[in-house]
Short mmCIF file of C-alpha atoms in Angstrom, two decimals:
data_model
loop_
_atom_site.label_atom_id
_atom_site.label_comp_id
_atom_site.label_asym_id
_atom_site.label_seq_id
_atom_site.Cartn_x
_atom_site.Cartn_y
_atom_site.Cartn_z
CA UNK A 215 8.98 -32.65 -0.58
CA UNK A 216 5.60 -33.99 0.56
CA UNK A 217 3.33 -31.50 2.37
CA UNK A 218 1.07 -32.56 5.07
CA UNK A 219 -2.57 -31.95 3.93
CA UNK A 220 -3.57 -31.06 7.56
CA UNK A 221 -1.17 -28.34 8.19
CA UNK A 222 -2.48 -24.73 7.94
CA UNK A 223 -1.32 -21.18 8.31
CA UNK A 224 -2.94 -17.85 9.14
CA UNK A 225 -2.53 -14.87 6.86
CA UNK A 226 -3.24 -11.59 8.58
CA UNK A 227 -3.84 -8.61 6.26
CA UNK A 228 -4.14 -5.19 7.98
CA UNK A 229 -5.99 -2.86 5.62
CA UNK A 230 -7.04 0.74 5.87
CA UNK A 231 -10.38 -0.12 7.52
CA UNK A 232 -10.11 -3.54 8.94
CA UNK A 233 -7.89 -6.64 9.54
CA UNK A 234 -8.72 -9.71 7.71
CA UNK A 235 -7.56 -13.18 9.03
CA UNK A 236 -7.50 -15.90 6.56
CA UNK A 237 -6.91 -19.75 7.05
CA UNK A 238 -5.16 -21.49 4.30
CA UNK A 239 -4.19 -24.94 3.63
CA UNK A 240 -0.34 -25.12 3.05
CA UNK A 241 -0.71 -27.89 0.46
CA UNK A 242 -2.70 -25.97 -2.25
CA UNK A 243 -3.72 -22.55 -0.91
CA UNK A 244 -7.28 -23.50 -0.25
CA UNK A 245 -9.16 -20.92 1.76
CA UNK A 246 -10.49 -22.71 4.65
CA UNK A 247 -11.96 -19.75 6.72
CA UNK A 248 -12.01 -15.93 6.64
CA UNK A 249 -12.73 -13.36 9.40
CA UNK A 250 -12.91 -9.66 8.93
CA UNK A 251 -13.17 -7.18 11.83
CA UNK A 252 -13.26 -3.32 11.44
CA UNK A 253 -11.09 -0.99 13.51
CA UNK A 254 -13.65 0.43 16.06
CA UNK A 255 -12.08 3.91 16.71
CA UNK A 256 -10.97 4.31 13.05
CA UNK A 257 -14.59 3.78 12.05
CA UNK A 258 -15.68 6.67 14.13
CA UNK A 259 -13.14 9.01 12.50
CA UNK A 260 -11.14 9.35 15.87
CA UNK A 261 -7.76 10.85 15.58
CA UNK A 262 -8.20 11.78 11.90
CA UNK A 263 -8.74 15.23 10.21
CA UNK A 264 -9.51 14.85 6.43
CA UNK A 265 -9.26 18.60 5.80
CA UNK A 266 -5.72 18.63 7.36
CA UNK A 267 -4.89 15.35 5.49
CA UNK A 268 -4.34 13.72 8.85
CA UNK A 269 -5.10 9.95 9.17
CA UNK A 270 -3.91 8.22 12.31
CA UNK A 271 -4.82 4.89 13.78
CA UNK A 272 -4.71 3.77 17.36
CA UNK A 273 -2.57 0.53 17.92
CA UNK A 274 -5.43 -0.81 20.16
CA UNK A 275 -7.50 -0.87 16.89
CA UNK A 276 -5.01 -3.19 15.44
CA UNK A 277 -4.33 -5.55 18.35
CA UNK A 278 -8.27 -5.77 19.43
CA UNK A 279 -9.34 -6.37 15.84
CA UNK A 280 -6.66 -8.85 15.16
CA UNK A 281 -7.62 -10.87 18.30
CA UNK A 282 -11.33 -10.91 17.27
CA UNK A 283 -10.44 -11.85 13.76
CA UNK A 284 -8.04 -14.78 14.41
CA UNK A 285 -10.53 -16.18 17.09
CA UNK A 286 -13.23 -15.83 14.48
CA UNK A 287 -11.58 -18.28 12.24
CA UNK A 288 -12.21 -21.13 14.48
CA UNK A 289 -15.67 -20.20 15.79
CA UNK A 290 -17.22 -23.21 13.93
CA UNK A 291 -14.35 -25.52 14.29
CA UNK A 292 -12.23 -24.99 17.42
CA UNK A 293 -10.13 -27.98 16.99
CA UNK A 294 -8.77 -26.64 13.62
CA UNK A 295 -6.59 -24.13 15.61
CA UNK A 296 -4.29 -26.93 16.65
CA UNK A 297 -3.27 -27.50 12.83
CA UNK A 298 -1.93 -23.88 12.58
CA UNK A 299 1.95 -24.00 12.02
CA UNK A 300 2.71 -20.44 11.07
CA UNK A 301 1.39 -16.80 10.85
CA UNK A 302 2.18 -14.26 8.13
CA UNK A 303 1.54 -10.53 8.35
CA UNK A 304 0.96 -7.82 5.71
CA UNK A 305 -0.12 -4.19 6.42
CA UNK A 306 -0.69 -0.83 4.66
CA UNK A 307 2.26 1.27 4.54
CA UNK A 308 4.22 3.38 4.93
CA UNK A 309 2.42 3.49 8.33
CA UNK A 310 4.98 3.90 11.15
CA UNK A 311 4.33 4.26 14.68
CA UNK A 312 6.60 5.42 17.75
CA UNK A 313 7.59 2.64 20.21
CA UNK A 314 8.07 3.71 23.92
CA UNK A 315 11.16 3.06 26.02
CA UNK A 316 9.15 -0.02 27.63
CA UNK A 317 8.93 -1.63 24.19
CA UNK A 318 5.23 -0.91 23.71
CA UNK A 319 3.57 1.14 21.09
CA UNK A 320 3.60 4.82 22.54
CA UNK A 321 -0.14 4.92 22.06
CA UNK A 322 -0.65 2.20 24.50
CA UNK A 323 0.78 4.40 27.32
CA UNK A 324 -2.11 6.11 29.05
CA UNK A 325 -0.33 9.33 28.88
CA UNK A 326 -0.38 9.26 25.10
CA UNK A 327 -3.55 7.33 24.49
CA UNK A 328 -5.42 10.33 23.15
CA UNK A 329 -2.53 12.02 21.35
CA UNK A 330 -2.75 11.47 17.48
CA UNK A 331 0.93 12.06 17.04
CA UNK A 332 1.72 8.98 19.27
CA UNK A 333 -0.32 6.71 17.01
CA UNK A 334 0.23 4.89 13.91
CA UNK A 335 0.71 7.49 10.99
CA UNK A 336 -1.28 5.84 8.30
CA UNK A 337 -0.05 5.56 4.71
CA UNK A 338 -2.60 8.14 3.45
CA UNK A 339 -1.62 10.75 5.91
CA UNK A 340 -0.17 13.80 4.00
CA UNK A 341 0.73 15.97 6.92
CA UNK A 342 4.47 15.65 6.17
CA UNK A 343 4.54 17.31 2.64
CA UNK A 344 6.92 20.00 3.57
CA UNK A 345 9.16 17.50 5.28
CA UNK A 346 9.28 15.35 2.20
CA UNK A 347 10.09 18.31 0.06
CA UNK A 348 12.91 19.18 2.52
CA UNK A 349 14.22 15.59 2.26
CA UNK A 350 14.32 15.87 -1.46
CA UNK A 351 16.13 19.22 -1.56
CA UNK A 352 18.81 17.70 0.89
CA UNK A 353 19.39 14.59 -1.18
CA UNK A 354 19.62 16.55 -4.41
CA UNK A 355 21.82 19.30 -3.04
CA UNK A 356 25.18 17.50 -3.72
CA UNK A 357 26.07 17.92 0.03
CA UNK A 358 25.27 14.20 0.84
CA UNK A 359 24.73 11.01 -0.89
CA UNK A 360 21.54 11.12 -2.92
CA UNK A 361 19.67 8.54 -0.84
CA UNK A 362 16.51 8.87 -3.15
CA UNK A 363 18.28 7.12 -6.08
CA UNK A 364 16.45 3.80 -5.53
CA UNK A 365 13.05 5.22 -4.63
CA UNK A 366 12.60 6.93 -7.82
CA UNK A 367 14.48 10.08 -7.05
CA UNK A 368 11.45 11.66 -5.12
CA UNK A 369 10.77 11.03 -1.43
CA UNK A 370 7.06 11.01 -0.58
CA UNK A 371 5.07 12.59 2.26
CA UNK A 372 3.54 9.05 2.51
CA UNK A 373 6.82 7.55 3.67
CA UNK A 374 8.71 6.76 7.02
CA UNK A 375 11.38 9.56 7.56
CA UNK A 376 9.02 12.41 6.47
CA UNK A 377 6.37 11.36 8.88
CA UNK A 378 8.88 10.95 11.69
CA UNK A 379 10.49 14.41 11.05
CA UNK A 380 6.92 15.99 10.93
CA UNK A 381 5.79 14.46 14.27
CA UNK A 382 9.06 15.25 15.98
CA UNK A 383 8.69 18.87 14.99
CA UNK A 384 4.97 19.44 15.74
CA UNK A 385 4.88 17.59 19.05
CA UNK A 386 7.77 18.09 21.54
CA UNK A 387 6.38 15.46 23.90
CA UNK A 388 6.91 12.55 21.52
CA UNK A 389 10.78 12.39 20.94
CA UNK A 390 11.69 12.03 24.67
CA UNK A 391 9.32 9.18 25.03
CA UNK A 392 10.25 7.39 21.98
CA UNK A 393 12.81 4.64 21.73
CA UNK A 394 12.37 3.94 18.03
CA UNK A 395 9.82 4.07 15.18
CA UNK A 396 8.73 0.96 13.45
CA UNK A 397 6.59 0.26 10.44
CA UNK A 398 3.22 -1.42 11.32
CA UNK A 399 4.18 -4.50 9.31
CA UNK A 400 7.41 -4.89 11.46
CA UNK A 401 5.51 -4.11 14.73
CA UNK A 402 2.77 -6.76 14.34
CA UNK A 403 5.30 -9.74 14.13
CA UNK A 404 7.38 -8.22 17.04
CA UNK A 405 4.20 -8.17 19.13
CA UNK A 406 3.19 -11.61 18.18
CA UNK A 407 6.67 -12.86 19.09
CA UNK A 408 6.73 -11.13 22.55
CA UNK A 409 9.67 -8.89 21.65
CA UNK A 410 9.81 -6.27 24.51
CA UNK A 411 13.29 -4.78 23.66
CA UNK A 412 12.85 -2.03 20.84
CA UNK A 413 16.36 -2.76 19.60
CA UNK A 414 15.49 -6.46 18.91
CA UNK A 415 12.34 -5.90 16.63
CA UNK A 416 13.16 -7.55 13.30
CA UNK A 417 12.84 -5.14 10.29
CA UNK A 418 11.69 -6.31 6.87
CA UNK A 419 13.44 -5.76 3.68
CA UNK A 420 10.25 -4.45 2.12
CA UNK A 421 9.46 -1.58 4.27
CA UNK A 422 13.22 -0.60 4.96
CA UNK A 423 14.11 -0.43 1.25
CA UNK A 424 10.88 1.22 -0.32
CA UNK A 425 10.22 3.71 2.59
CA UNK A 426 13.06 4.16 4.85
CA UNK A 427 15.92 4.75 2.27
CA UNK A 428 17.72 1.50 3.14
CA UNK A 429 20.07 0.12 0.33
CA UNK A 430 23.06 -2.21 0.19
CA UNK A 431 24.83 0.35 -2.07
CA UNK A 432 25.50 2.72 0.84
CA UNK A 433 25.64 0.28 3.66
CA UNK A 434 22.13 0.27 4.90
CA UNK A 435 20.34 3.45 6.21
CA UNK A 436 21.26 7.05 5.32
CA UNK A 437 24.38 8.25 7.29
CA UNK A 438 24.37 10.30 10.39
CA UNK A 439 24.94 13.50 8.54
CA UNK A 440 21.53 12.87 6.84
CA UNK A 441 19.66 13.03 10.09
CA UNK A 442 21.78 15.91 11.39
CA UNK A 443 21.21 18.29 8.48
CA UNK A 444 17.50 17.59 8.42
CA UNK A 445 16.93 18.28 12.03
CA UNK A 446 19.21 17.56 15.08
CA UNK A 447 16.33 16.35 17.06
CA UNK A 448 16.34 13.16 14.99
CA UNK A 449 19.83 12.39 16.56
CA UNK A 450 17.93 11.54 19.64
CA UNK A 451 16.98 8.20 18.00
CA UNK A 452 19.39 5.30 17.84
CA UNK A 453 21.63 5.38 14.90
CA UNK A 454 21.45 3.39 12.81
CA UNK A 455 17.76 2.88 13.64
CA UNK A 456 18.28 -0.78 12.58
CA UNK A 457 20.54 -3.06 10.64
CA UNK A 458 20.18 -6.07 8.44
CA UNK A 459 16.56 -6.07 7.44
CA UNK A 460 15.33 -9.43 6.40
CA UNK A 461 13.27 -10.71 3.26
CA UNK A 462 9.71 -12.01 4.25
CA UNK A 463 10.98 -15.66 3.88
CA UNK A 464 12.91 -15.25 7.16
CA UNK A 465 11.27 -15.82 10.63
CA UNK A 466 10.55 -12.82 12.78
CA UNK A 467 10.10 -15.01 15.93
CA UNK A 468 7.85 -17.67 17.47
CA UNK A 469 4.26 -17.02 18.73
CA UNK A 470 4.53 -16.02 22.49
CA UNK A 471 2.73 -17.81 25.02
CA UNK A 472 0.74 -14.78 25.89
CA UNK A 473 -0.39 -14.08 22.36
CA UNK A 474 -1.04 -17.95 21.87
CA UNK A 475 -3.56 -17.72 24.69
CA UNK A 476 -5.17 -14.50 23.38
CA UNK A 477 -5.52 -15.83 19.75
CA UNK A 478 -6.25 -19.57 20.56
CA UNK A 479 -3.26 -20.91 18.58
CA UNK A 480 -0.42 -23.12 19.56
CA UNK A 481 2.36 -21.28 21.34
CA UNK A 482 5.82 -21.50 19.53
CA UNK A 483 4.55 -21.51 15.96
CA UNK A 484 6.55 -19.67 13.30
CA UNK A 485 5.94 -15.88 12.77
CA UNK A 486 7.22 -14.55 9.37
CA UNK A 487 8.89 -11.29 8.77
CA UNK A 488 6.18 -8.81 7.64
CA UNK A 489 5.76 -6.73 4.42
CA UNK A 490 3.48 -4.39 2.85
CA UNK A 491 0.07 -5.55 1.69
CA UNK A 492 0.65 -4.93 -2.13
CA UNK A 493 3.89 -6.86 -2.03
CA UNK A 494 2.19 -9.81 -0.38
CA UNK A 495 -0.76 -9.56 -2.76
CA UNK A 496 1.55 -9.83 -5.77
CA UNK A 497 3.03 -13.16 -4.36
CA UNK A 498 -0.51 -14.41 -3.52
CA UNK A 499 -1.48 -13.69 -7.15
CA UNK A 500 1.64 -15.66 -8.33
CA UNK A 501 3.58 -13.07 -9.78
CA UNK A 502 6.30 -14.03 -12.23
CA UNK A 503 9.23 -11.88 -13.66
CA UNK A 504 7.94 -8.78 -15.52
CA UNK A 505 4.28 -9.35 -14.44
CA UNK A 506 2.65 -6.13 -13.17
CA UNK A 507 0.35 -7.00 -10.31
CA UNK A 508 -1.99 -4.25 -9.47
CA UNK A 509 -3.70 -4.18 -6.11
CA UNK A 510 -6.73 -2.04 -6.89
CA UNK A 511 -8.50 -0.82 -3.70
CA UNK A 512 -8.75 2.60 -2.11
CA UNK A 513 -5.56 3.41 -3.73
CA UNK A 514 -3.44 1.21 -6.08
CA UNK A 515 -0.16 -0.32 -5.58
CA UNK A 516 1.78 -1.85 -8.50
CA UNK A 517 4.43 -4.38 -8.11
CA UNK A 518 6.79 -5.84 -10.73
CA UNK A 519 9.67 -8.24 -10.15
CA UNK A 520 12.69 -8.87 -12.29
CA UNK A 521 16.11 -10.66 -12.00
CA UNK A 522 18.97 -8.49 -10.75
CA UNK A 523 21.30 -9.47 -13.67
CA UNK A 524 18.67 -8.34 -16.23
CA UNK A 525 17.92 -5.08 -14.44
CA UNK A 526 21.51 -4.23 -14.33
CA UNK A 527 22.15 -0.47 -13.71
CA UNK A 528 18.63 0.64 -14.85
CA UNK A 529 17.10 3.09 -12.40
CA UNK A 530 13.37 3.94 -12.99
CA UNK A 531 12.72 7.43 -11.84
CA UNK A 532 9.44 8.50 -10.41
CA UNK A 533 8.39 5.14 -8.73
CA UNK A 534 8.18 4.03 -5.33
CA UNK A 535 11.46 2.12 -5.27
CA UNK A 536 13.43 -0.85 -6.53
CA UNK A 537 14.73 -2.98 -3.91
CA UNK A 538 16.46 -6.31 -3.66
CA UNK A 539 14.43 -9.17 -2.21
CA UNK A 540 11.51 -6.79 -1.19
CA UNK A 541 8.81 -9.01 -2.91
CA UNK A 542 10.40 -12.29 -3.62
CA UNK A 543 13.92 -13.41 -2.52
CA UNK A 544 16.28 -13.37 -5.56
CA UNK A 545 14.47 -10.58 -7.45
CA UNK A 546 14.52 -6.79 -7.50
CA UNK A 547 11.05 -5.48 -6.29
CA UNK A 548 9.73 -2.48 -8.18
CA UNK A 549 6.80 -0.56 -6.59
CA UNK A 550 4.60 2.11 -8.11
CA UNK A 551 0.96 3.19 -7.69
CA UNK A 552 -1.79 5.70 -7.55
CA UNK A 553 -2.65 7.70 -4.27
CA UNK A 554 -6.38 7.39 -4.92
CA UNK A 555 -8.25 4.67 -6.94
CA UNK A 556 -11.43 3.32 -5.17
CA UNK A 557 -11.37 6.60 -3.20
CA UNK A 558 -12.19 8.49 -6.18
CA UNK A 559 -15.42 6.68 -6.63
CA UNK A 560 -16.16 6.84 -2.78
CA UNK A 561 -15.72 10.62 -3.08
CA UNK A 562 -18.17 10.74 -5.92
CA UNK A 563 -20.70 8.85 -3.98
CA UNK A 564 -20.44 11.21 -1.03
CA UNK A 565 -20.70 14.13 -3.21
CA UNK A 566 -24.07 12.87 -4.79
CA UNK A 567 -25.45 11.72 -1.46
CA UNK A 568 -24.64 14.79 0.71
CA UNK A 569 -27.04 15.23 3.30
CA UNK A 570 -28.55 11.63 3.21
CA UNK A 571 -27.54 8.91 5.58
CA UNK A 572 -24.34 7.34 4.70
CA UNK A 573 -25.74 3.93 4.74
CA UNK A 574 -29.11 4.81 3.15
CA UNK A 575 -30.46 2.42 0.56
CA UNK A 576 -29.99 4.96 -2.26
CA UNK A 577 -26.34 5.48 -1.29
CA UNK A 578 -25.73 1.64 -1.45
CA UNK A 579 -27.42 1.36 -4.93
CA UNK A 580 -25.70 4.54 -6.45
CA UNK A 581 -22.26 3.20 -7.49
CA UNK A 582 -23.81 0.01 -9.22
CA UNK A 583 -26.38 2.19 -11.00
CA UNK A 584 -23.76 4.68 -12.16
CA UNK A 585 -21.50 1.69 -13.26
CA UNK A 586 -24.41 0.29 -15.40
CA UNK A 587 -25.27 3.55 -16.97
CA UNK A 588 -21.78 4.68 -17.62
CA UNK A 589 -20.97 1.35 -19.32
CA UNK A 590 -23.38 2.17 -21.99
CA UNK A 591 -21.66 5.51 -22.90
CA UNK A 592 -19.02 5.43 -25.55
CA UNK A 593 -15.42 6.53 -24.47
CA UNK A 594 -15.23 10.41 -23.97
CA UNK A 595 -18.68 10.88 -25.84
CA UNK A 596 -19.64 13.80 -23.61
CA UNK A 597 -16.40 15.54 -23.54
CA UNK A 598 -15.69 15.34 -19.75
CA UNK A 599 -12.19 14.41 -18.85
CA UNK A 600 -10.48 14.13 -15.29
CA UNK A 601 -7.33 13.86 -13.40
CA UNK A 602 -7.31 11.14 -10.75
CA UNK A 603 -4.97 13.16 -8.27
CA UNK A 604 -7.74 13.33 -5.43
CA UNK A 605 -5.17 12.45 -2.84
CA UNK A 606 -2.03 13.85 -4.82
CA UNK A 607 0.03 11.79 -7.18
CA UNK A 608 2.05 8.80 -6.09
CA UNK A 609 3.52 7.65 -9.60
CA UNK A 610 5.06 8.66 -11.68
CA UNK A 611 6.86 11.52 -9.88
CA UNK A 612 5.24 11.59 -6.49
CA UNK A 613 3.70 15.03 -5.60
CA UNK A 614 1.15 15.25 -2.88
CA UNK A 615 0.46 18.89 -3.37
CA UNK A 616 -1.31 18.06 -6.71
CA UNK A 617 -5.14 18.12 -7.01
CA UNK A 618 -7.75 16.41 -9.28
CA UNK A 619 -9.68 18.16 -11.96
CA UNK A 620 -12.66 17.53 -14.08
CA UNK A 621 -12.77 19.35 -17.44
CA UNK A 622 -15.06 19.74 -20.21
CA UNK A 623 -18.25 19.96 -18.14
CA UNK A 624 -21.39 21.60 -19.69
CA UNK A 625 -25.06 21.69 -19.02
CA UNK A 626 -25.52 18.23 -20.63
CA UNK A 627 -23.16 16.48 -18.48
CA UNK A 628 -24.70 13.77 -16.49
CA UNK A 629 -23.62 11.85 -13.45
CA UNK A 630 -22.94 8.75 -15.46
CA UNK A 631 -20.86 10.72 -17.86
CA UNK A 632 -18.70 12.16 -15.05
CA UNK A 633 -18.52 8.87 -13.37
CA UNK A 634 -17.22 7.43 -16.68
CA UNK A 635 -14.66 10.23 -16.84
CA UNK A 636 -13.54 9.33 -13.44
CA UNK A 637 -13.14 5.77 -14.42
CA UNK A 638 -11.15 6.74 -17.46
CA UNK A 639 -9.02 8.98 -15.11
CA UNK A 640 -7.71 6.12 -13.07
CA UNK A 641 -7.08 4.01 -16.22
CA UNK A 642 -5.06 6.93 -17.70
CA UNK A 643 -3.18 6.95 -14.40
CA UNK A 644 -2.53 3.23 -14.84
CA UNK A 645 -1.12 3.93 -18.42
CA UNK A 646 1.27 6.55 -17.09
CA UNK A 647 2.75 4.05 -14.76
CA UNK A 648 3.09 1.42 -17.38
CA UNK A 649 4.62 4.00 -19.81
CA UNK A 650 7.12 5.20 -17.13
CA UNK A 651 8.44 1.53 -16.66
CA UNK A 652 8.69 0.85 -20.42
CA UNK A 653 10.27 4.19 -21.26
CA UNK A 654 12.99 3.36 -18.79
CA UNK A 655 13.71 0.00 -20.17
CA UNK A 656 11.74 -2.36 -17.79
CA UNK A 657 9.40 -4.52 -19.81
CA UNK A 658 5.80 -4.92 -18.61
CA UNK A 659 4.35 -8.23 -19.56
CA UNK A 660 1.17 -9.82 -18.03
CA UNK A 661 -0.96 -7.49 -16.00
CA UNK A 662 -2.79 -9.00 -13.03
CA UNK A 663 -5.64 -7.19 -11.29
CA UNK A 664 -6.37 -8.04 -7.62
CA UNK A 665 -8.21 -6.56 -4.74
CA UNK A 666 -11.88 -5.74 -4.36
CA UNK A 667 -12.34 -3.52 -7.48
CA UNK A 668 -11.58 -5.77 -10.23
CA UNK A 669 -14.33 -8.19 -8.95
CA UNK A 670 -16.92 -5.57 -8.44
CA UNK A 671 -16.38 -3.13 -11.42
CA UNK A 672 -16.10 -4.81 -14.88
CA UNK A 673 -16.13 -1.21 -16.30
CA UNK A 674 -12.94 -0.31 -14.46
CA UNK A 675 -10.96 -3.31 -15.61
CA UNK A 676 -12.33 -3.11 -19.21
CA UNK A 677 -11.57 0.58 -19.30
CA UNK A 678 -8.04 -0.13 -18.12
CA UNK A 679 -7.55 -2.86 -20.74
CA UNK A 680 -8.77 -0.53 -23.52
CA UNK A 681 -6.52 2.27 -22.23
CA UNK A 682 -3.54 0.13 -22.08
CA UNK A 683 -4.18 -1.87 -25.17
CA UNK A 684 -3.38 -4.97 -23.21
CA UNK A 685 -5.24 -7.98 -21.65
CA UNK A 686 -5.73 -7.86 -17.95
CA UNK A 687 -6.12 -10.98 -15.83
CA UNK A 688 -8.33 -10.72 -12.81
CA UNK A 689 -7.07 -12.97 -10.05
CA UNK A 690 -9.81 -15.26 -8.48
CA UNK A 691 -8.90 -14.88 -4.70
CA UNK A 692 -10.37 -11.82 -2.99
CA UNK A 693 -7.75 -12.42 -0.23
CA UNK A 694 -4.45 -12.21 -2.35
CA UNK A 695 -2.74 -10.02 0.43
CA UNK A 696 -3.50 -12.46 3.25
CA UNK A 697 -2.71 -15.38 0.75
CA UNK A 698 0.82 -13.99 0.04
CA UNK A 699 1.28 -13.56 3.89
CA UNK A 700 0.22 -17.27 4.11
CA UNK A 701 2.86 -18.18 1.43
CA UNK A 702 5.62 -16.81 3.56
CA UNK A 703 4.01 -18.31 6.83
CA UNK A 704 4.22 -21.71 5.19
CA UNK A 705 7.75 -20.99 4.09
CA UNK A 706 9.05 -20.11 7.46
CA UNK A 707 7.13 -23.14 9.11
CA UNK A 708 9.18 -25.51 6.87
CA UNK A 709 6.23 -26.63 4.86
CA UNK A 710 7.87 -25.76 1.51
CA UNK A 711 11.58 -25.68 0.60
CA UNK A 712 11.39 -21.97 -0.57
CA UNK A 713 9.18 -19.14 -0.94
CA UNK A 714 9.02 -19.70 -4.69
CA UNK A 715 7.90 -23.36 -3.97
CA UNK A 716 5.25 -22.10 -1.59
CA UNK A 717 4.01 -19.46 -3.98
CA UNK A 718 3.51 -22.06 -6.81
CA UNK A 719 1.56 -24.43 -4.54
CA UNK A 720 -0.65 -21.61 -2.73
CA UNK A 721 -0.97 -18.98 -5.50
CA UNK A 722 -4.53 -17.89 -6.72
CA UNK A 723 -6.12 -18.92 -10.10
CA UNK A 724 -7.07 -16.43 -12.63
CA UNK A 725 -10.78 -15.74 -12.61
CA UNK A 726 -11.35 -14.05 -16.01
CA UNK A 727 -9.24 -12.20 -18.69
CA UNK A 728 -10.38 -8.86 -20.18
CA UNK A 729 -9.37 -8.15 -23.84
CA UNK A 730 -9.02 -4.78 -25.25
CA UNK A 731 -11.68 -3.44 -27.48
CA UNK A 732 -10.04 -2.18 -30.73
CA UNK A 733 -12.60 0.59 -31.22
CA UNK A 734 -12.30 1.72 -27.67
CA UNK A 735 -8.33 1.61 -27.87
CA UNK A 736 -8.41 3.97 -30.81
CA UNK A 737 -10.62 6.45 -29.06
CA UNK A 738 -8.42 6.45 -25.72
CA UNK A 739 -5.32 7.21 -27.85
CA UNK A 740 -6.76 10.73 -28.74
CA UNK A 741 -8.17 11.08 -25.13
CA UNK A 742 -4.88 10.37 -23.48
CA UNK A 743 -3.15 13.04 -25.50
CA UNK A 744 -5.91 15.48 -24.11
CA UNK A 745 -5.30 14.11 -20.70
CA UNK A 746 -1.54 14.94 -20.95
CA UNK A 747 -2.54 18.60 -21.69
CA UNK A 748 -4.70 18.59 -18.51
CA UNK A 749 -1.88 17.15 -16.49
CA UNK A 750 0.40 20.03 -17.44
CA UNK A 751 -2.37 22.62 -16.42
CA UNK A 752 -2.96 20.63 -13.20
CA UNK A 753 0.72 20.60 -12.32
CA UNK A 754 1.09 24.47 -12.90
CA UNK A 755 -2.12 25.17 -11.10
CA UNK A 756 -1.27 23.26 -7.92
CA UNK A 757 2.02 24.79 -7.33
CA UNK A 758 2.13 27.17 -4.33
#
């Protein structure tokens, strides 16, 4: 199938702090333009309370920033917009938001515009810890089907139903005004397609399976008794909330005339079904069966795909789900991750620059200077060791009540030594994930590193390679998530015969490969055993 060189797609990547719009060639994935716009309300800390672990985003941030970002792609070449044939969308998740009875996001209603509970509940919001624990108790009670079987056996406060239950309980004004709840990655395609009926919003297989407990083995979403036993107030929502979620190689709709005018794009172009950023990023990186694609940003999300006939009846406990077609059609998609990764280093910078302007020259220079100094230290030489649970633990065995720890401190401990211990902590967290997959019978082959950190921090990637005793390939594209969204946009626009063909044509190259250092590998074997003892202490100390 010949691909027209002039056809282009837009990949939209809604991150934690900003939306990134990238223009790709469908022929070879060349990145032709990029535009990044920060969320203005989020940047001020509006609607958030870090002490209470509450992180909410206003839907206007998403819509306004998306509009500016897409228009920014064509600032230098307005005529290029006419060559766009499709749009793909990825977002953070689980980041659900309530939809009003008029089909709009509830936060767009002036009556709810300043109410945090009417807004998008960002992935890192952990206000629903108690509700997640309640879901786990119910699913493990034997009274109903264990709906956690395919999400690692543990439901997380970061996920869909826990957040809905929490908001419903703490704010009685929300449920009567809400027609449905929808993931951000499903809402954006619906907005672009002009869908005004909440019941007609197309749901994606990715979000449904990994966060909303959808699975074919029990016919879709959890049964009515699940909602009734949790809280009868959930019965005010439609049941089932949705049916037949689609893989990302399906079409969510066509760009409406209204949004075509707002974005400066041709009306009627294809809009692909949305998915989470990490799943799309794995596709943009060119994931193959048993690759582990690690999106390393504020947190990490780890994606692995495998053929269903090889997975068989294997269930990997303690991960974030294994779902058919959630990453690539025809494969089981596995998800794991760490609740904080880059956020660990951002916290350390804030700690050391307390009282100084956040954008001061010293603050900007601090992490590069620490990286340089820490890279000269041998592994574990000062005795400092840390746990990376600054935002709880995602995998293995989700527990958002857990807290981080730094041990082995003494009067000779320096900032670079503590920084190195934090780098080693996130690397040890990586090893715990790889070990869990392999202990349960799922092979981990090539490791792909993507996201901002792998290209900024050689120390982090080298330490991960040493701790894992495996090579790590850093992907060249800095926009792999948007690239994956572009792959599916090209698929639904008919530019390639399948998502696999589109992936092969548009995937990123590998920038560099890090090989393990044998001397460091030996040192980290000893340190990892010490880390396991610290983990046991941390688990006991964090229990209520």
